[in-house]
PDB file of C-alpha atoms in Angstrom:
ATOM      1  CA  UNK A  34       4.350  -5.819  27.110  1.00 48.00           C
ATOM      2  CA  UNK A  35       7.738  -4.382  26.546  1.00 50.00           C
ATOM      3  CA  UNK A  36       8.573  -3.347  30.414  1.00 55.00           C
ATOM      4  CA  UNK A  37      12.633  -3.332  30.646  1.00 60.00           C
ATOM      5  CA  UNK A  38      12.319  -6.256  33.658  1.00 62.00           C
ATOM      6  CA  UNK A  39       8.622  -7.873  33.678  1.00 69.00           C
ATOM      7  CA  UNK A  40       7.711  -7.228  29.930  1.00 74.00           C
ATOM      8  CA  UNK A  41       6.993 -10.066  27.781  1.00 76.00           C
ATOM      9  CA  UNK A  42       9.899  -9.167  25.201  1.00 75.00           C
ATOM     10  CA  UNK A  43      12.461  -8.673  28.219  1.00 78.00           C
ATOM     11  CA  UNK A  44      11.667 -12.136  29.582  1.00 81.00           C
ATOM     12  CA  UNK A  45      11.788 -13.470  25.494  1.00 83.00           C
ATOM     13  CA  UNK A  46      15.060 -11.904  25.373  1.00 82.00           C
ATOM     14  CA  UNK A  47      16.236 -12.929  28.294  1.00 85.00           C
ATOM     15  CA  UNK A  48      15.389 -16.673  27.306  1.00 84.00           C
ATOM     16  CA  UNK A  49      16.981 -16.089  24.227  1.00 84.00           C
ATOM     17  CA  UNK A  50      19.704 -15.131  26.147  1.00 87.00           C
ATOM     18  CA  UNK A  51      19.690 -18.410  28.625  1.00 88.00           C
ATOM     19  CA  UNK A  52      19.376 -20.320  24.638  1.00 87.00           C
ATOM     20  CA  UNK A  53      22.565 -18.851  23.494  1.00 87.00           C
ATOM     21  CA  UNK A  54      20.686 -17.250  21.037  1.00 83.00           C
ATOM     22  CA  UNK A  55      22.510 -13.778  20.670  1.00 81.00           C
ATOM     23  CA  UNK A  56      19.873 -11.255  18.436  1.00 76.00           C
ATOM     24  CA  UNK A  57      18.244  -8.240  19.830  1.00 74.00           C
ATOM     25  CA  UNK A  58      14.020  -7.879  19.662  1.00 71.00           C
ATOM     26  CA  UNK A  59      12.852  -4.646  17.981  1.00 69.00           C
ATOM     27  CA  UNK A  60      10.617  -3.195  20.668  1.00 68.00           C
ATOM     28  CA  UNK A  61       7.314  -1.262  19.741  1.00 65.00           C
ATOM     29  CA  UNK A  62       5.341   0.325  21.812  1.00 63.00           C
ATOM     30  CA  UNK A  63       1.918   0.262  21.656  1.00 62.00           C
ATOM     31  CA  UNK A  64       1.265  -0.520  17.933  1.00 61.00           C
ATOM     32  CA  UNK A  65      -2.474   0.114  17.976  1.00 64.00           C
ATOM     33  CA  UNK A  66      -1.565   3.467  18.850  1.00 68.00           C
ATOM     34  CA  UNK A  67       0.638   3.875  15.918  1.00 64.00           C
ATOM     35  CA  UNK A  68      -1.761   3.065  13.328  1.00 65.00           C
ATOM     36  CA  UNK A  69      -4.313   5.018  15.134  1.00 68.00           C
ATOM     37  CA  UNK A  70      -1.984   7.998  14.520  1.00 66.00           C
ATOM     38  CA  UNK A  71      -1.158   7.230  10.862  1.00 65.00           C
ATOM     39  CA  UNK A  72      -4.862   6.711  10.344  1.00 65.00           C
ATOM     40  CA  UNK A  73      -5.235  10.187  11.817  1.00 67.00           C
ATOM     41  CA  UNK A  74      -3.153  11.569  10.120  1.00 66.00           C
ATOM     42  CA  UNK A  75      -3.867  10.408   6.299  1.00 66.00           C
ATOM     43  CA  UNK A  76      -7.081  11.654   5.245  1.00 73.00           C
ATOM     44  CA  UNK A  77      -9.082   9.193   3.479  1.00 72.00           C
ATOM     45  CA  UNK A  78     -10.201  11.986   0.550  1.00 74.00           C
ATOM     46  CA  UNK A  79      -6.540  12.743   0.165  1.00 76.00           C
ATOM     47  CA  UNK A  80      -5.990   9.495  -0.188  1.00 76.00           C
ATOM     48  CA  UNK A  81      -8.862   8.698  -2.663  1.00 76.00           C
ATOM     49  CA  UNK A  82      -6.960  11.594  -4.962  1.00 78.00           C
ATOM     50  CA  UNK A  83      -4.047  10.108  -5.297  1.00 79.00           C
ATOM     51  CA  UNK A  84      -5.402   6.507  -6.064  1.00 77.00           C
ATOM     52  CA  UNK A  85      -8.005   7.990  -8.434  1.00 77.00           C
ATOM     53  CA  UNK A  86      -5.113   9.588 -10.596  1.00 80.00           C
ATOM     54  CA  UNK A  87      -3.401   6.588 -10.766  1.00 78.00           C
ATOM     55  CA  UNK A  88      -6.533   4.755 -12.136  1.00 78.00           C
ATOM     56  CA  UNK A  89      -7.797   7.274 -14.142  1.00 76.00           C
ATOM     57  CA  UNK A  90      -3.887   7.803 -16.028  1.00 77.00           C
ATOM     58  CA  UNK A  91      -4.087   3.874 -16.455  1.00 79.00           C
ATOM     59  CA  UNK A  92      -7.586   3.423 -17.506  1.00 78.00           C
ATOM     60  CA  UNK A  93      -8.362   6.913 -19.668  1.00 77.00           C
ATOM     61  CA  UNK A  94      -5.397   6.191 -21.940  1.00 78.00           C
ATOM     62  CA  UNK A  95      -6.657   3.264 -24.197  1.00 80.00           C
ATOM     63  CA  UNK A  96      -2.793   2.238 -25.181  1.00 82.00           C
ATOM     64  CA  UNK A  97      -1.653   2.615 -21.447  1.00 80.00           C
ATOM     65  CA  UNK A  98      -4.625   0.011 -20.658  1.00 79.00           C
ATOM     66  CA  UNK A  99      -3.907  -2.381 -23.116  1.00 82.00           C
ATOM     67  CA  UNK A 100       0.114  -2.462 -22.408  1.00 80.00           C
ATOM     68  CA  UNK A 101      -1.506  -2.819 -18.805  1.00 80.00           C
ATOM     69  CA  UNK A 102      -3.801  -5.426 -19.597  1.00 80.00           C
ATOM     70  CA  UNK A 103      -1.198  -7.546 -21.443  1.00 79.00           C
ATOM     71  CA  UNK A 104       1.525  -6.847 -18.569  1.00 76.00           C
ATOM     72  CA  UNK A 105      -1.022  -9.190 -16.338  1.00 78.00           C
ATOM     73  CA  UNK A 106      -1.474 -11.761 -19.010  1.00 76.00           C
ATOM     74  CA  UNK A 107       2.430 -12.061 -18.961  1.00 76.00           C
ATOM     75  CA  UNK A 108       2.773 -12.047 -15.641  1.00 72.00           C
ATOM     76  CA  UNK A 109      -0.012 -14.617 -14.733  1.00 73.00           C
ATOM     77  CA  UNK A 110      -2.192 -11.993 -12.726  1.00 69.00           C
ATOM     78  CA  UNK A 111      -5.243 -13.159 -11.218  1.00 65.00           C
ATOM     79  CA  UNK A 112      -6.755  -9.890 -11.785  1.00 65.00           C
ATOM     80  CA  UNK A 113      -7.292  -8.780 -15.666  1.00 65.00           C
ATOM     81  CA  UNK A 114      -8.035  -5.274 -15.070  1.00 68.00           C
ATOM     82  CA  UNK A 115      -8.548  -2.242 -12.808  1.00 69.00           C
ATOM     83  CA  UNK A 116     -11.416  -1.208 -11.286  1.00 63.00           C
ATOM     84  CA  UNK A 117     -12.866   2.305 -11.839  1.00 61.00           C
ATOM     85  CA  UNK A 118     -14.040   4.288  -8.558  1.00 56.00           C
ATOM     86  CA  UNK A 119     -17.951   5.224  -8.873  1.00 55.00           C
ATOM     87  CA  UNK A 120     -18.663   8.195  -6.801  1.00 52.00           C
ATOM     88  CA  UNK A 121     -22.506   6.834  -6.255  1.00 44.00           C
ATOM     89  CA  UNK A 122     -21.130   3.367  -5.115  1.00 60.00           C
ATOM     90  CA  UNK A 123     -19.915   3.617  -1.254  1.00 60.00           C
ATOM     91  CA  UNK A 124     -18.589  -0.395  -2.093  1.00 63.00           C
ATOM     92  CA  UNK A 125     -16.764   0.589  -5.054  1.00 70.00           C
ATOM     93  CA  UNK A 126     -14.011   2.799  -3.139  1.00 73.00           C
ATOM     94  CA  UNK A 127     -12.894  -0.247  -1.030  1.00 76.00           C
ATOM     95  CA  UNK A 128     -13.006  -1.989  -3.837  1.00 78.00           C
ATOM     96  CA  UNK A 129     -10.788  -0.151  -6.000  1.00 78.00           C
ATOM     97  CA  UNK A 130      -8.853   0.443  -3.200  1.00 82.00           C
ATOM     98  CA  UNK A 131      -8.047  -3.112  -2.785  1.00 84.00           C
ATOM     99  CA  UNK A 132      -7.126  -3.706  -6.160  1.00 83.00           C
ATOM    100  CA  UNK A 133      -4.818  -0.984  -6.541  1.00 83.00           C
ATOM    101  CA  UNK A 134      -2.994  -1.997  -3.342  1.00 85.00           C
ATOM    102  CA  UNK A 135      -3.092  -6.036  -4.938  1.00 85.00           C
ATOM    103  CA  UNK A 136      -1.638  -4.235  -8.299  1.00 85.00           C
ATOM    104  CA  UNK A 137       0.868  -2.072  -6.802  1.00 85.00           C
ATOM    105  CA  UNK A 138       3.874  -3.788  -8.166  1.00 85.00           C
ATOM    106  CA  UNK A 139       2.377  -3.678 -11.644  1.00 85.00           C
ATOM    107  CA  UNK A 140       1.029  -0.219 -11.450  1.00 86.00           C
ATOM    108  CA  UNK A 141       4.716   0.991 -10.607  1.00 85.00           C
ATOM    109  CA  UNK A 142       6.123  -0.573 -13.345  1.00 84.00           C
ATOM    110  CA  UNK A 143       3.867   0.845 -15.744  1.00 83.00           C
ATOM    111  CA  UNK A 144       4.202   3.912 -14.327  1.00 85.00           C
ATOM    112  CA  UNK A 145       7.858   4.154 -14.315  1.00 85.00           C
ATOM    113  CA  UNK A 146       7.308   2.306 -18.161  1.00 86.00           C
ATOM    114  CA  UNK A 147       6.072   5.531 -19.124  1.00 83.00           C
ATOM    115  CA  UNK A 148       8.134   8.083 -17.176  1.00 83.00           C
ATOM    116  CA  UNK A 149       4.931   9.658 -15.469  1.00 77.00           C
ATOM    117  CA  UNK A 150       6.693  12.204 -12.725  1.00 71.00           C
ATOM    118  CA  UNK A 151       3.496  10.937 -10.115  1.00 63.00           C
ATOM    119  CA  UNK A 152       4.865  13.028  -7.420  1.00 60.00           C
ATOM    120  CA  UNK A 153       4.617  16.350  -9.835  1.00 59.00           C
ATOM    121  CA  UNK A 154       1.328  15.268 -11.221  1.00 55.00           C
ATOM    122  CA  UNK A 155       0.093  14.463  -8.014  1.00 52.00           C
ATOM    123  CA  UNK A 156       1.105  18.144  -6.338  1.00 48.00           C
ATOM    124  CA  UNK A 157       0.554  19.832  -9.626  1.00 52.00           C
ATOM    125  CA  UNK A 158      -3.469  18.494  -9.895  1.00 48.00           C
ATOM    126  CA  UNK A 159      -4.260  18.097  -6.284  1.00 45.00           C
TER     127      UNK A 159
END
């Protein structure tokens, strides 16, 4: 794919090149091995902590859920609420999990809203 004479981006650059069109191509090798590695090397549980204190600060606090709840209403959010994570329900981690990642713009604002130091908390707790 990215060989430095027969690869597919050296003959795209080198096209580009014939074009006029003068930009380098970032060159990756072997992507699939990249997120194999990052998968390796986040652990899912470890993970699962830090998105569970995130939900759990949001959702235990009532006034921290309502300012949350309202931030979507004023910002036109699809989604009206978090999820909680069941520990029974295999189903509800990806769930959550999707949410929070859909939410993550609100959920730092929030966060930052009420000065919670996430990266103490988070090595403090865990």
């Amino acid at each position: 794919m990215i060989g430095n004479v027969n690869g597919a981006v050296s003959m795209i650059e080198k096209e580009m090149r014939n074009a006029g069109i003068d930009r380098k191509l970032v060159k990756t090798h072997s992507i699939i091995r990249l997120e194999a590695l990052c998968a390796k090397s986040l652990k899912m549980q470890e993970v699962m902590q830090v998105v569970i204190k995130i939900v759990n600060f949001v959702r235990a606090r009532g006034l921290h859920h309502r300012q949350f709840q309202h931030m979507l209403e004023e910002m036109d959010n699809q989604y009206g609420d978090l999820l909680y994570y069941y520990e029974v329900h295999w189903l509800s981690r990806s769930a959550m999990l999707q949410r929070v990642y859909q939410l993550r713009a609100e959920l730092t604002n929030l966060l930052r809203e009420k000065g919670w130091n996430f990266q103490s908390s988070v090595m403090r707790n865990g």
